[in-house]
């Protein structure tokens, strides 16, 4: 490898320094939002990990997909290695490729849970994450502006920009989209008790679980510290998001580099109010809804005062245990990602 090539990639993917106060600004050679990598004859080296049990990949011919991936990326001078693993192996596989020397981009294929695991492995590594949206909703990918069709997403990576985006942590565990308790956690638990073998089947199970949940709502007592404010609420659910959700579409952030947490506290109590809230959520009418309170901060602390034995939490679509005290914090600019060239939010950042 020539000195010129080595220096290019060392500068392009320079590791961000971590200080006691959080993530510092990137060094003078780090790419900023919307920056285009300077391409050379060698291109970039991609290492892909595909979750064969993730969403649309369950019913996809993965050998054919792998060949299309190679064709699209290698035609632009990039190199690609592909690992196809089961859901139980995804965490170890992503950690392994994140630590490989010479890898510039880790391409993760799966749902928001898989992408969250990939982000946790890559924060601070200097490597960029490419999100192949193969889950049910693909909300983080939508926020980045990545096409939800697999081939269109792959085509966008061939000439992508590199940007830095935020992640958040819940008691130190990284998430990219949302941490939630209450109603959402109960819905996910009910859905996971059902059998489904496809993306469409999962969507049907989600609707059934939502209907069962709103027919027997359960409230909990929570004390919250939002910035300097202390709030006590009896609520059926709280969602804390990595940046505020945009309006007029599915619940994802319009600006994934906004540097704030969105705090959504459900005020619904009756079945009709829950139905209206779900309708507002589906239309992206957060700010107009009478059944949710919206706050924002860069840090929030939840203290659960109800018994937690029957409660749980959802982090990026995956059920996790709920601790009695949870601290959620924003880490601005902590993750490098590939985004389609000219992505609107990146140009505005």
mmCIF file of C-alpha atoms in Angstrom:
data_model
loop_
_atom_site.group_PDB
_atom_site.id
_atom_site.type_symbol
_atom_site.label_atom_id
_atom_site.label_comp_id
_atom_site.label_asym_id
_atom_site.label_seq_id
_atom_site.Cartn_x
_atom_site.Cartn_y
_atom_site.Cartn_z
ATOM 1 C CA UNK A 1 0.000 0.000 0.000
ATOM 2 C CA UNK A 2 1.424 3.378 -0.989
ATOM 3 C CA UNK A 3 1.864 6.148 1.571
ATOM 4 C CA UNK A 4 -0.673 8.282 -0.338
ATOM 5 C CA UNK A 5 -3.409 5.653 -0.077
ATOM 6 C CA UNK A 6 -2.630 4.854 3.561
ATOM 7 C CA UNK A 7 -2.747 8.510 4.540
ATOM 8 C CA UNK A 8 -6.023 9.061 2.704
ATOM 9 C CA UNK A 9 -7.893 6.402 4.644
ATOM 10 C CA UNK A 10 -6.173 7.209 7.918
ATOM 11 C CA UNK A 11 -7.344 10.790 7.572
ATOM 12 C CA UNK A 12 -10.768 9.970 6.146
ATOM 13 C CA UNK A 13 -11.758 7.672 8.975
ATOM 14 C CA UNK A 14 -9.834 9.300 11.789
ATOM 15 C CA UNK A 15 -11.059 8.090 15.161
ATOM 16 C CA UNK A 16 -12.937 10.695 17.122
ATOM 17 C CA UNK A 17 -11.385 11.573 20.450
ATOM 18 C CA UNK A 18 -13.377 10.991 23.608
ATOM 19 C CA UNK A 19 -13.056 13.425 26.492
ATOM 20 C CA UNK A 20 -14.510 13.387 29.973
ATOM 21 C CA UNK A 21 -17.238 15.764 28.850
ATOM 22 C CA UNK A 22 -18.324 13.676 25.855
ATOM 23 C CA UNK A 23 -17.528 13.474 22.145
ATOM 24 C CA UNK A 24 -15.184 16.182 20.945
ATOM 25 C CA UNK A 25 -15.313 17.795 17.531
ATOM 26 C CA UNK A 26 -13.583 15.652 14.888
ATOM 27 C CA UNK A 27 -10.009 16.396 13.988
ATOM 28 C CA UNK A 28 -8.974 18.430 10.973
ATOM 29 C CA UNK A 29 -9.027 15.444 8.619
ATOM 30 C CA UNK A 30 -12.386 13.961 9.627
ATOM 31 C CA UNK A 31 -15.208 14.133 7.094
ATOM 32 C CA UNK A 32 -18.072 16.440 7.974
ATOM 33 C CA UNK A 33 -21.758 15.907 7.132
ATOM 34 C CA UNK A 34 -22.305 15.745 3.405
ATOM 35 C CA UNK A 35 -18.592 15.228 2.680
ATOM 36 C CA UNK A 36 -17.745 13.102 -0.346
ATOM 37 C CA UNK A 37 -14.900 10.606 0.122
ATOM 38 C CA UNK A 38 -12.056 11.325 -2.287
ATOM 39 C CA UNK A 39 -12.151 8.223 -4.460
ATOM 40 C CA UNK A 40 -8.986 6.542 -5.686
ATOM 41 C CA UNK A 41 -8.417 3.579 -7.956
ATOM 42 C CA UNK A 42 -8.751 1.317 -4.908
ATOM 43 C CA UNK A 43 -12.141 2.555 -3.781
ATOM 44 C CA UNK A 44 -13.363 1.616 -0.307
ATOM 45 C CA UNK A 45 -13.228 -1.738 1.415
ATOM 46 C CA UNK A 46 -16.692 -2.861 2.589
ATOM 47 C CA UNK A 47 -17.319 -5.679 5.059
ATOM 48 C CA UNK A 48 -20.977 -6.741 5.000
ATOM 49 C CA UNK A 49 -22.860 -8.677 7.673
ATOM 50 C CA UNK A 50 -26.367 -9.841 6.706
ATOM 51 C CA UNK A 51 -28.852 -11.133 9.270
ATOM 52 C CA UNK A 52 -30.605 -13.968 7.462
ATOM 53 C CA UNK A 53 -33.436 -13.790 10.023
ATOM 54 C CA UNK A 54 -33.972 -10.042 9.659
ATOM 55 C CA UNK A 55 -37.224 -8.873 8.072
ATOM 56 C CA UNK A 56 -37.135 -9.104 4.291
ATOM 57 C CA UNK A 57 -33.912 -11.158 4.328
ATOM 58 C CA UNK A 58 -35.893 -14.125 5.667
ATOM 59 C CA UNK A 59 -37.557 -14.500 2.281
ATOM 60 C CA UNK A 60 -34.726 -13.203 0.074
ATOM 61 C CA UNK A 61 -32.363 -15.297 -2.060
ATOM 62 C CA UNK A 62 -29.249 -14.248 -0.168
ATOM 63 C CA UNK A 63 -26.788 -15.789 -2.631
ATOM 64 C CA UNK A 64 -28.340 -13.751 -5.445
ATOM 65 C CA UNK A 65 -28.380 -10.636 -3.266
ATOM 66 C CA UNK A 66 -24.696 -11.120 -2.430
ATOM 67 C CA UNK A 67 -23.847 -11.309 -6.126
ATOM 68 C CA UNK A 68 -25.759 -8.092 -6.843
ATOM 69 C CA UNK A 69 -23.994 -6.392 -3.942
ATOM 70 C CA UNK A 70 -20.609 -7.367 -5.339
ATOM 71 C CA UNK A 71 -21.551 -6.270 -8.841
ATOM 72 C CA UNK A 72 -22.829 -2.834 -7.787
ATOM 73 C CA UNK A 73 -19.955 -1.976 -5.447
ATOM 74 C CA UNK A 74 -17.090 -3.507 -7.408
ATOM 75 C CA UNK A 75 -18.255 -1.708 -10.565
ATOM 76 C CA UNK A 76 -17.381 1.526 -8.717
ATOM 77 C CA UNK A 77 -13.963 0.238 -7.651
ATOM 78 C CA UNK A 78 -14.906 -0.824 -4.111
ATOM 79 C CA UNK A 79 -14.068 -4.161 -2.498
ATOM 80 C CA UNK A 80 -16.557 -6.281 -0.578
ATOM 81 C CA UNK A 81 -16.483 -9.153 1.898
ATOM 82 C CA UNK A 82 -19.822 -10.702 2.948
ATOM 83 C CA UNK A 83 -20.779 -12.727 6.025
ATOM 84 C CA UNK A 84 -24.315 -14.156 6.267
ATOM 85 C CA UNK A 85 -25.230 -15.144 9.825
ATOM 86 C CA UNK A 86 -28.202 -16.007 12.018
ATOM 87 C CA UNK A 87 -29.767 -13.634 14.508
ATOM 88 C CA UNK A 88 -27.942 -15.233 17.437
ATOM 89 C CA UNK A 89 -24.587 -14.660 15.745
ATOM 90 C CA UNK A 90 -25.125 -11.087 14.597
ATOM 91 C CA UNK A 91 -23.564 -9.312 17.578
ATOM 92 C CA UNK A 92 -20.333 -11.340 17.486
ATOM 93 C CA UNK A 93 -20.086 -11.073 13.692
ATOM 94 C CA UNK A 94 -20.487 -7.279 13.725
ATOM 95 C CA UNK A 95 -17.953 -6.894 16.528
ATOM 96 C CA UNK A 96 -15.486 -9.001 14.551
ATOM 97 C CA UNK A 97 -15.764 -7.035 11.298
ATOM 98 C CA UNK A 98 -15.691 -3.734 13.189
ATOM 99 C CA UNK A 99 -12.276 -4.766 14.489
ATOM 100 C CA UNK A 100 -10.841 -5.909 11.135
ATOM 101 C CA UNK A 101 -7.872 -3.939 9.928
ATOM 102 C CA UNK A 102 -8.239 -2.279 6.547
ATOM 103 C CA UNK A 103 -12.048 -2.179 6.592
ATOM 104 C CA UNK A 104 -13.447 1.271 5.805
ATOM 105 C CA UNK A 105 -17.210 0.612 5.868
ATOM 106 C CA UNK A 106 -19.269 -1.994 7.716
ATOM 107 C CA UNK A 107 -22.467 -2.727 5.794
ATOM 108 C CA UNK A 108 -25.148 -4.111 8.129
ATOM 109 C CA UNK A 109 -28.267 -5.764 6.692
ATOM 110 C CA UNK A 110 -31.281 -6.230 8.957
ATOM 111 C CA UNK A 111 -33.839 -4.351 11.008
ATOM 112 C CA UNK A 112 -33.357 -1.531 13.494
ATOM 113 C CA UNK A 113 -32.137 -3.999 16.137
ATOM 114 C CA UNK A 114 -29.342 -5.224 13.854
ATOM 115 C CA UNK A 115 -28.425 -1.651 12.911
ATOM 116 C CA UNK A 116 -28.354 -0.654 16.576
ATOM 117 C CA UNK A 117 -25.953 -3.522 17.305
ATOM 118 C CA UNK A 118 -23.756 -2.435 14.395
ATOM 119 C CA UNK A 119 -23.699 1.166 15.605
ATOM 120 C CA UNK A 120 -22.646 0.064 19.090
ATOM 121 C CA UNK A 121 -19.731 -1.852 17.582
ATOM 122 C CA UNK A 122 -18.639 1.041 15.358
ATOM 123 C CA UNK A 123 -18.875 4.123 17.606
ATOM 124 C CA UNK A 124 -15.315 5.308 18.171
ATOM 125 C CA UNK A 125 -13.840 2.849 15.650
ATOM 126 C CA UNK A 126 -13.327 5.374 12.853
ATOM 127 C CA UNK A 127 -15.223 3.096 10.447
ATOM 128 C CA UNK A 128 -18.457 4.150 8.757
ATOM 129 C CA UNK A 129 -21.762 2.283 8.885
ATOM 130 C CA UNK A 130 -23.780 1.532 5.751
ATOM 131 C CA UNK A 131 -27.393 0.630 6.585
ATOM 132 C CA UNK A 132 -29.041 -1.957 4.325
ATOM 133 C CA UNK A 133 -32.721 -1.593 5.336
ATOM 134 C CA UNK A 134 -34.038 -5.128 5.600
ATOM 135 C CA UNK A 135 -36.326 -4.825 8.625
ATOM 136 C CA UNK A 136 -40.033 -4.150 9.037
ATOM 137 C CA UNK A 137 -40.052 -0.357 9.392
ATOM 138 C CA UNK A 138 -36.374 0.640 8.863
ATOM 139 C CA UNK A 139 -36.912 3.895 10.719
ATOM 140 C CA UNK A 140 -33.258 4.825 11.249
ATOM 141 C CA UNK A 141 -32.549 4.216 7.562
ATOM 142 C CA UNK A 142 -35.499 6.430 6.601
ATOM 143 C CA UNK A 143 -34.118 9.220 8.759
ATOM 144 C CA UNK A 144 -30.774 8.976 6.947
ATOM 145 C CA UNK A 145 -32.537 9.226 3.579
ATOM 146 C CA UNK A 146 -31.556 5.717 2.476
ATOM 147 C CA UNK A 147 -33.951 4.102 -0.035
ATOM 148 C CA UNK A 148 -35.934 1.263 1.543
ATOM 149 C CA UNK A 149 -35.680 -1.009 -1.523
ATOM 150 C CA UNK A 150 -32.582 -3.195 -1.169
ATOM 151 C CA UNK A 151 -31.169 -2.668 -4.674
ATOM 152 C CA UNK A 152 -31.782 1.078 -4.522
ATOM 153 C CA UNK A 153 -30.006 1.254 -1.160
ATOM 154 C CA UNK A 154 -27.018 -0.665 -2.574
ATOM 155 C CA UNK A 155 -26.869 1.637 -5.595
ATOM 156 C CA UNK A 156 -26.790 4.646 -3.272
ATOM 157 C CA UNK A 157 -23.763 3.252 -1.396
ATOM 158 C CA UNK A 158 -21.672 3.054 -4.560
ATOM 159 C CA UNK A 159 -21.328 6.854 -4.686
ATOM 160 C CA UNK A 160 -22.337 7.807 -1.145
ATOM 161 C CA UNK A 161 -21.285 10.651 1.114
ATOM 162 C CA UNK A 162 -19.944 10.170 4.627
ATOM 163 C CA UNK A 163 -21.735 12.028 7.427
ATOM 164 C CA UNK A 164 -21.614 12.053 11.202
ATOM 165 C CA UNK A 165 -24.851 11.461 13.110
ATOM 166 C CA UNK A 166 -25.940 11.151 16.717
ATOM 167 C CA UNK A 167 -26.537 8.092 18.840
ATOM 168 C CA UNK A 168 -28.007 7.888 22.329
ATOM 169 C CA UNK A 169 -27.360 5.685 25.342
ATOM 170 C CA UNK A 170 -29.604 4.131 27.992
ATOM 171 C CA UNK A 171 -27.486 3.314 31.053
ATOM 172 C CA UNK A 172 -24.509 3.222 28.712
ATOM 173 C CA UNK A 173 -26.073 0.972 26.064
ATOM 174 C CA UNK A 174 -26.177 2.563 22.606
ATOM 175 C CA UNK A 175 -29.351 2.934 20.567
ATOM 176 C CA UNK A 176 -29.990 4.728 17.271
ATOM 177 C CA UNK A 177 -33.752 5.183 17.163
ATOM 178 C CA UNK A 178 -35.838 4.850 20.338
ATOM 179 C CA UNK A 179 -35.953 3.636 23.929
ATOM 180 C CA UNK A 180 -39.506 3.136 25.219
ATOM 181 C CA UNK A 181 -41.372 1.784 28.217
ATOM 182 C CA UNK A 182 -45.004 0.998 28.968
ATOM 183 C CA UNK A 183 -47.472 0.491 26.148
ATOM 184 C CA UNK A 184 -44.879 -0.061 23.409
ATOM 185 C CA UNK A 185 -42.986 -2.664 25.442
ATOM 186 C CA UNK A 186 -46.210 -4.549 26.133
ATOM 187 C CA UNK A 187 -47.124 -4.488 22.437
ATOM 188 C CA UNK A 188 -43.733 -5.900 21.445
ATOM 189 C CA UNK A 189 -43.950 -8.627 24.101
ATOM 190 C CA UNK A 190 -47.390 -9.664 22.817
ATOM 191 C CA UNK A 191 -46.207 -9.569 19.201
ATOM 192 C CA UNK A 192 -43.184 -11.734 19.953
ATOM 193 C CA UNK A 193 -45.474 -14.381 21.469
ATOM 194 C CA UNK A 194 -47.142 -14.767 18.056
ATOM 195 C CA UNK A 195 -45.839 -16.739 15.097
ATOM 196 C CA UNK A 196 -44.909 -14.973 11.863
ATOM 197 C CA UNK A 197 -42.459 -15.834 9.128
ATOM 198 C CA UNK A 198 -42.341 -12.716 6.995
ATOM 199 C CA UNK A 199 -42.332 -8.928 7.117
ATOM 200 C CA UNK A 200 -46.058 -8.872 6.294
ATOM 201 C CA UNK A 201 -46.747 -11.442 9.015
ATOM 202 C CA UNK A 202 -44.886 -9.314 11.543
ATOM 203 C CA UNK A 203 -46.958 -6.289 10.564
ATOM 204 C CA UNK A 204 -50.183 -8.259 11.071
ATOM 205 C CA UNK A 205 -48.939 -9.449 14.461
ATOM 206 C CA UNK A 206 -48.115 -5.855 15.401
ATOM 207 C CA UNK A 207 -51.670 -4.725 14.623
ATOM 208 C CA UNK A 208 -53.137 -7.566 16.700
ATOM 209 C CA UNK A 209 -50.803 -6.794 19.612
ATOM 210 C CA UNK A 210 -51.690 -3.090 19.452
ATOM 211 C CA UNK A 211 -55.411 -3.867 19.570
ATOM 212 C CA UNK A 212 -54.996 -6.145 22.604
ATOM 213 C CA UNK A 213 -52.882 -3.517 24.350
ATOM 214 C CA UNK A 214 -55.292 -0.612 23.915
ATOM 215 C CA UNK A 215 -58.165 -2.788 25.103
ATOM 216 C CA UNK A 216 -56.510 -3.267 28.502
ATOM 217 C CA UNK A 217 -54.197 -0.288 29.137
ATOM 218 C CA UNK A 218 -51.881 -0.291 32.153
ATOM 219 C CA UNK A 219 -50.447 2.815 33.773
ATOM 220 C CA UNK A 220 -47.235 3.247 35.747
ATOM 221 C CA UNK A 221 -45.813 5.920 38.029
ATOM 222 C CA UNK A 222 -42.609 7.515 36.746
ATOM 223 C CA UNK A 223 -40.467 10.380 38.026
ATOM 224 C CA UNK A 224 -38.443 12.100 35.286
ATOM 225 C CA UNK A 225 -35.574 14.554 35.380
ATOM 226 C CA UNK A 226 -35.502 16.396 32.052
ATOM 227 C CA UNK A 227 -32.620 18.844 32.053
ATOM 228 C CA UNK A 228 -33.192 20.764 35.293
ATOM 229 C CA UNK A 229 -36.928 20.020 35.501
ATOM 230 C CA UNK A 230 -38.446 17.364 37.773
ATOM 231 C CA UNK A 231 -41.674 15.772 36.528
ATOM 232 C CA UNK A 232 -43.811 13.042 38.064
ATOM 233 C CA UNK A 233 -46.351 11.345 35.823
ATOM 234 C CA UNK A 234 -48.792 8.470 35.846
ATOM 235 C CA UNK A 235 -48.558 7.375 32.258
ATOM 236 C CA UNK A 236 -49.200 4.441 29.977
ATOM 237 C CA UNK A 237 -45.993 4.921 28.056
ATOM 238 C CA UNK A 238 -42.862 6.992 27.456
ATOM 239 C CA UNK A 239 -40.719 7.038 24.325
ATOM 240 C CA UNK A 240 -37.291 8.672 24.248
ATOM 241 C CA UNK A 241 -35.878 9.153 20.774
ATOM 242 C CA UNK A 242 -32.509 9.855 19.248
ATOM 243 C CA UNK A 243 -33.512 13.323 17.918
ATOM 244 C CA UNK A 244 -37.044 14.627 17.527
ATOM 245 C CA UNK A 245 -39.442 12.887 15.177
ATOM 246 C CA UNK A 246 -40.398 14.805 12.071
ATOM 247 C CA UNK A 247 -43.974 15.721 11.258
ATOM 248 C CA UNK A 248 -46.232 14.270 8.592
ATOM 249 C CA UNK A 249 -44.655 10.833 8.202
ATOM 250 C CA UNK A 250 -43.745 7.653 10.076
ATOM 251 C CA UNK A 251 -41.930 8.194 13.398
ATOM 252 C CA UNK A 252 -38.332 8.916 12.439
ATOM 253 C CA UNK A 253 -36.046 11.921 12.815
ATOM 254 C CA UNK A 254 -35.854 14.443 9.987
ATOM 255 C CA UNK A 255 -32.418 15.489 11.244
ATOM 256 C CA UNK A 256 -30.353 12.578 12.643
ATOM 257 C CA UNK A 257 -27.655 15.071 13.648
ATOM 258 C CA UNK A 258 -29.911 17.373 15.684
ATOM 259 C CA UNK A 259 -28.117 16.769 18.985
ATOM 260 C CA UNK A 260 -31.237 16.329 21.176
ATOM 261 C CA UNK A 261 -33.455 13.657 22.668
ATOM 262 C CA UNK A 262 -37.184 13.707 22.017
ATOM 263 C CA UNK A 263 -39.238 12.765 25.094
ATOM 264 C CA UNK A 264 -42.812 11.625 24.356
ATOM 265 C CA UNK A 265 -45.080 11.038 27.362
ATOM 266 C CA UNK A 266 -48.449 9.402 26.689
ATOM 267 C CA UNK A 267 -51.444 11.142 28.225
ATOM 268 C CA UNK A 268 -54.036 8.720 26.793
ATOM 269 C CA UNK A 269 -56.170 6.817 29.317
ATOM 270 C CA UNK A 270 -59.251 5.471 27.514
ATOM 271 C CA UNK A 271 -59.541 3.118 24.540
ATOM 272 C CA UNK A 272 -60.830 5.892 22.276
ATOM 273 C CA UNK A 273 -57.882 8.105 23.258
ATOM 274 C CA UNK A 274 -55.413 5.312 22.455
ATOM 275 C CA UNK A 275 -57.054 4.752 19.089
ATOM 276 C CA UNK A 276 -56.787 8.458 18.322
ATOM 277 C CA UNK A 277 -53.158 8.528 19.466
ATOM 278 C CA UNK A 278 -52.237 5.615 17.183
ATOM 279 C CA UNK A 279 -53.972 7.402 14.315
ATOM 280 C CA UNK A 280 -51.971 10.578 15.065
ATOM 281 C CA UNK A 281 -48.733 8.562 15.225
ATOM 282 C CA UNK A 282 -49.448 6.904 11.872
ATOM 283 C CA UNK A 283 -49.904 10.367 10.307
ATOM 284 C CA UNK A 284 -46.887 11.854 12.088
ATOM 285 C CA UNK A 285 -49.040 14.387 13.978
ATOM 286 C CA UNK A 286 -47.064 14.447 17.199
ATOM 287 C CA UNK A 287 -47.236 18.127 17.966
ATOM 288 C CA UNK A 288 -50.990 18.356 17.283
ATOM 289 C CA UNK A 289 -51.950 15.341 19.398
ATOM 290 C CA UNK A 290 -53.837 16.015 22.632
ATOM 291 C CA UNK A 291 -52.726 12.625 23.962
ATOM 292 C CA UNK A 292 -48.955 13.020 24.101
ATOM 293 C CA UNK A 293 -46.671 15.561 25.772
ATOM 294 C CA UNK A 294 -43.451 16.337 23.887
ATOM 295 C CA UNK A 295 -40.238 17.544 25.548
ATOM 296 C CA UNK A 296 -36.636 17.764 24.407
ATOM 297 C CA UNK A 297 -33.287 17.697 26.177
ATOM 298 C CA UNK A 298 -29.852 16.138 25.813
ATOM 299 C CA UNK A 299 -30.310 14.058 29.003
ATOM 300 C CA UNK A 300 -33.234 12.497 30.837
ATOM 301 C CA UNK A 301 -33.380 10.283 33.920
ATOM 302 C CA UNK A 302 -36.305 7.893 34.484
ATOM 303 C CA UNK A 303 -37.101 6.588 37.964
ATOM 304 C CA UNK A 304 -39.773 3.877 37.874
ATOM 305 C CA UNK A 305 -41.933 3.972 40.994
ATOM 306 C CA UNK A 306 -44.289 1.161 39.976
ATOM 307 C CA UNK A 307 -43.300 -2.463 40.408
ATOM 308 C CA UNK A 308 -41.056 -3.401 37.475
ATOM 309 C CA UNK A 309 -41.361 -7.199 37.586
ATOM 310 C CA UNK A 310 -44.087 -7.095 34.903
ATOM 311 C CA UNK A 311 -42.525 -4.235 32.962
ATOM 312 C CA UNK A 312 -39.840 -4.143 30.316
ATOM 313 C CA UNK A 313 -38.356 -1.744 27.809
ATOM 314 C CA UNK A 314 -37.896 -1.687 24.050
ATOM 315 C CA UNK A 315 -34.657 -0.483 22.533
ATOM 316 C CA UNK A 316 -34.620 -0.144 18.742
ATOM 317 C CA UNK A 317 -37.394 -2.715 18.455
ATOM 318 C CA UNK A 318 -35.828 -5.285 20.800
ATOM 319 C CA UNK A 319 -37.111 -6.179 24.275
ATOM 320 C CA UNK A 320 -34.630 -5.464 27.075
ATOM 321 C CA UNK A 321 -34.943 -5.587 30.872
ATOM 322 C CA UNK A 322 -36.136 -2.379 32.520
ATOM 323 C CA UNK A 323 -34.036 -1.067 35.360
ATOM 324 C CA UNK A 324 -35.619 0.991 38.100
ATOM 325 C CA UNK A 325 -33.398 3.964 37.219
ATOM 326 C CA UNK A 326 -32.391 4.646 33.611
ATOM 327 C CA UNK A 327 -30.274 7.555 32.387
ATOM 328 C CA UNK A 328 -30.620 8.383 28.693
ATOM 329 C CA UNK A 329 -28.099 10.717 27.054
ATOM 330 C CA UNK A 330 -27.422 12.026 23.558
ATOM 331 C CA UNK A 331 -23.970 11.548 22.005
ATOM 332 C CA UNK A 332 -23.894 14.080 19.145
ATOM 333 C CA UNK A 333 -21.817 13.199 16.088
ATOM 334 C CA UNK A 334 -20.616 9.899 17.539
ATOM 335 C CA UNK A 335 -21.273 7.696 14.488
ATOM 336 C CA UNK A 336 -20.062 7.867 10.894
ATOM 337 C CA UNK A 337 -22.585 6.705 8.285
ATOM 338 C CA UNK A 338 -22.862 6.444 4.515
ATOM 339 C CA UNK A 339 -25.764 8.456 3.113
ATOM 340 C CA UNK A 340 -26.986 8.998 -0.448
ATOM 341 C CA UNK A 341 -25.083 11.750 -2.187
ATOM 342 C CA UNK A 342 -26.753 15.083 -1.586
ATOM 343 C CA UNK A 343 -29.071 13.879 1.217
ATOM 344 C CA UNK A 344 -31.230 16.865 2.161
ATOM 345 C CA UNK A 345 -30.652 16.731 5.912
ATOM 346 C CA UNK A 346 -26.869 16.383 5.465
ATOM 347 C CA UNK A 347 -26.720 19.405 3.153
ATOM 348 C CA UNK A 348 -28.654 21.455 5.703
ATOM 349 C CA UNK A 349 -26.495 20.350 8.651
#
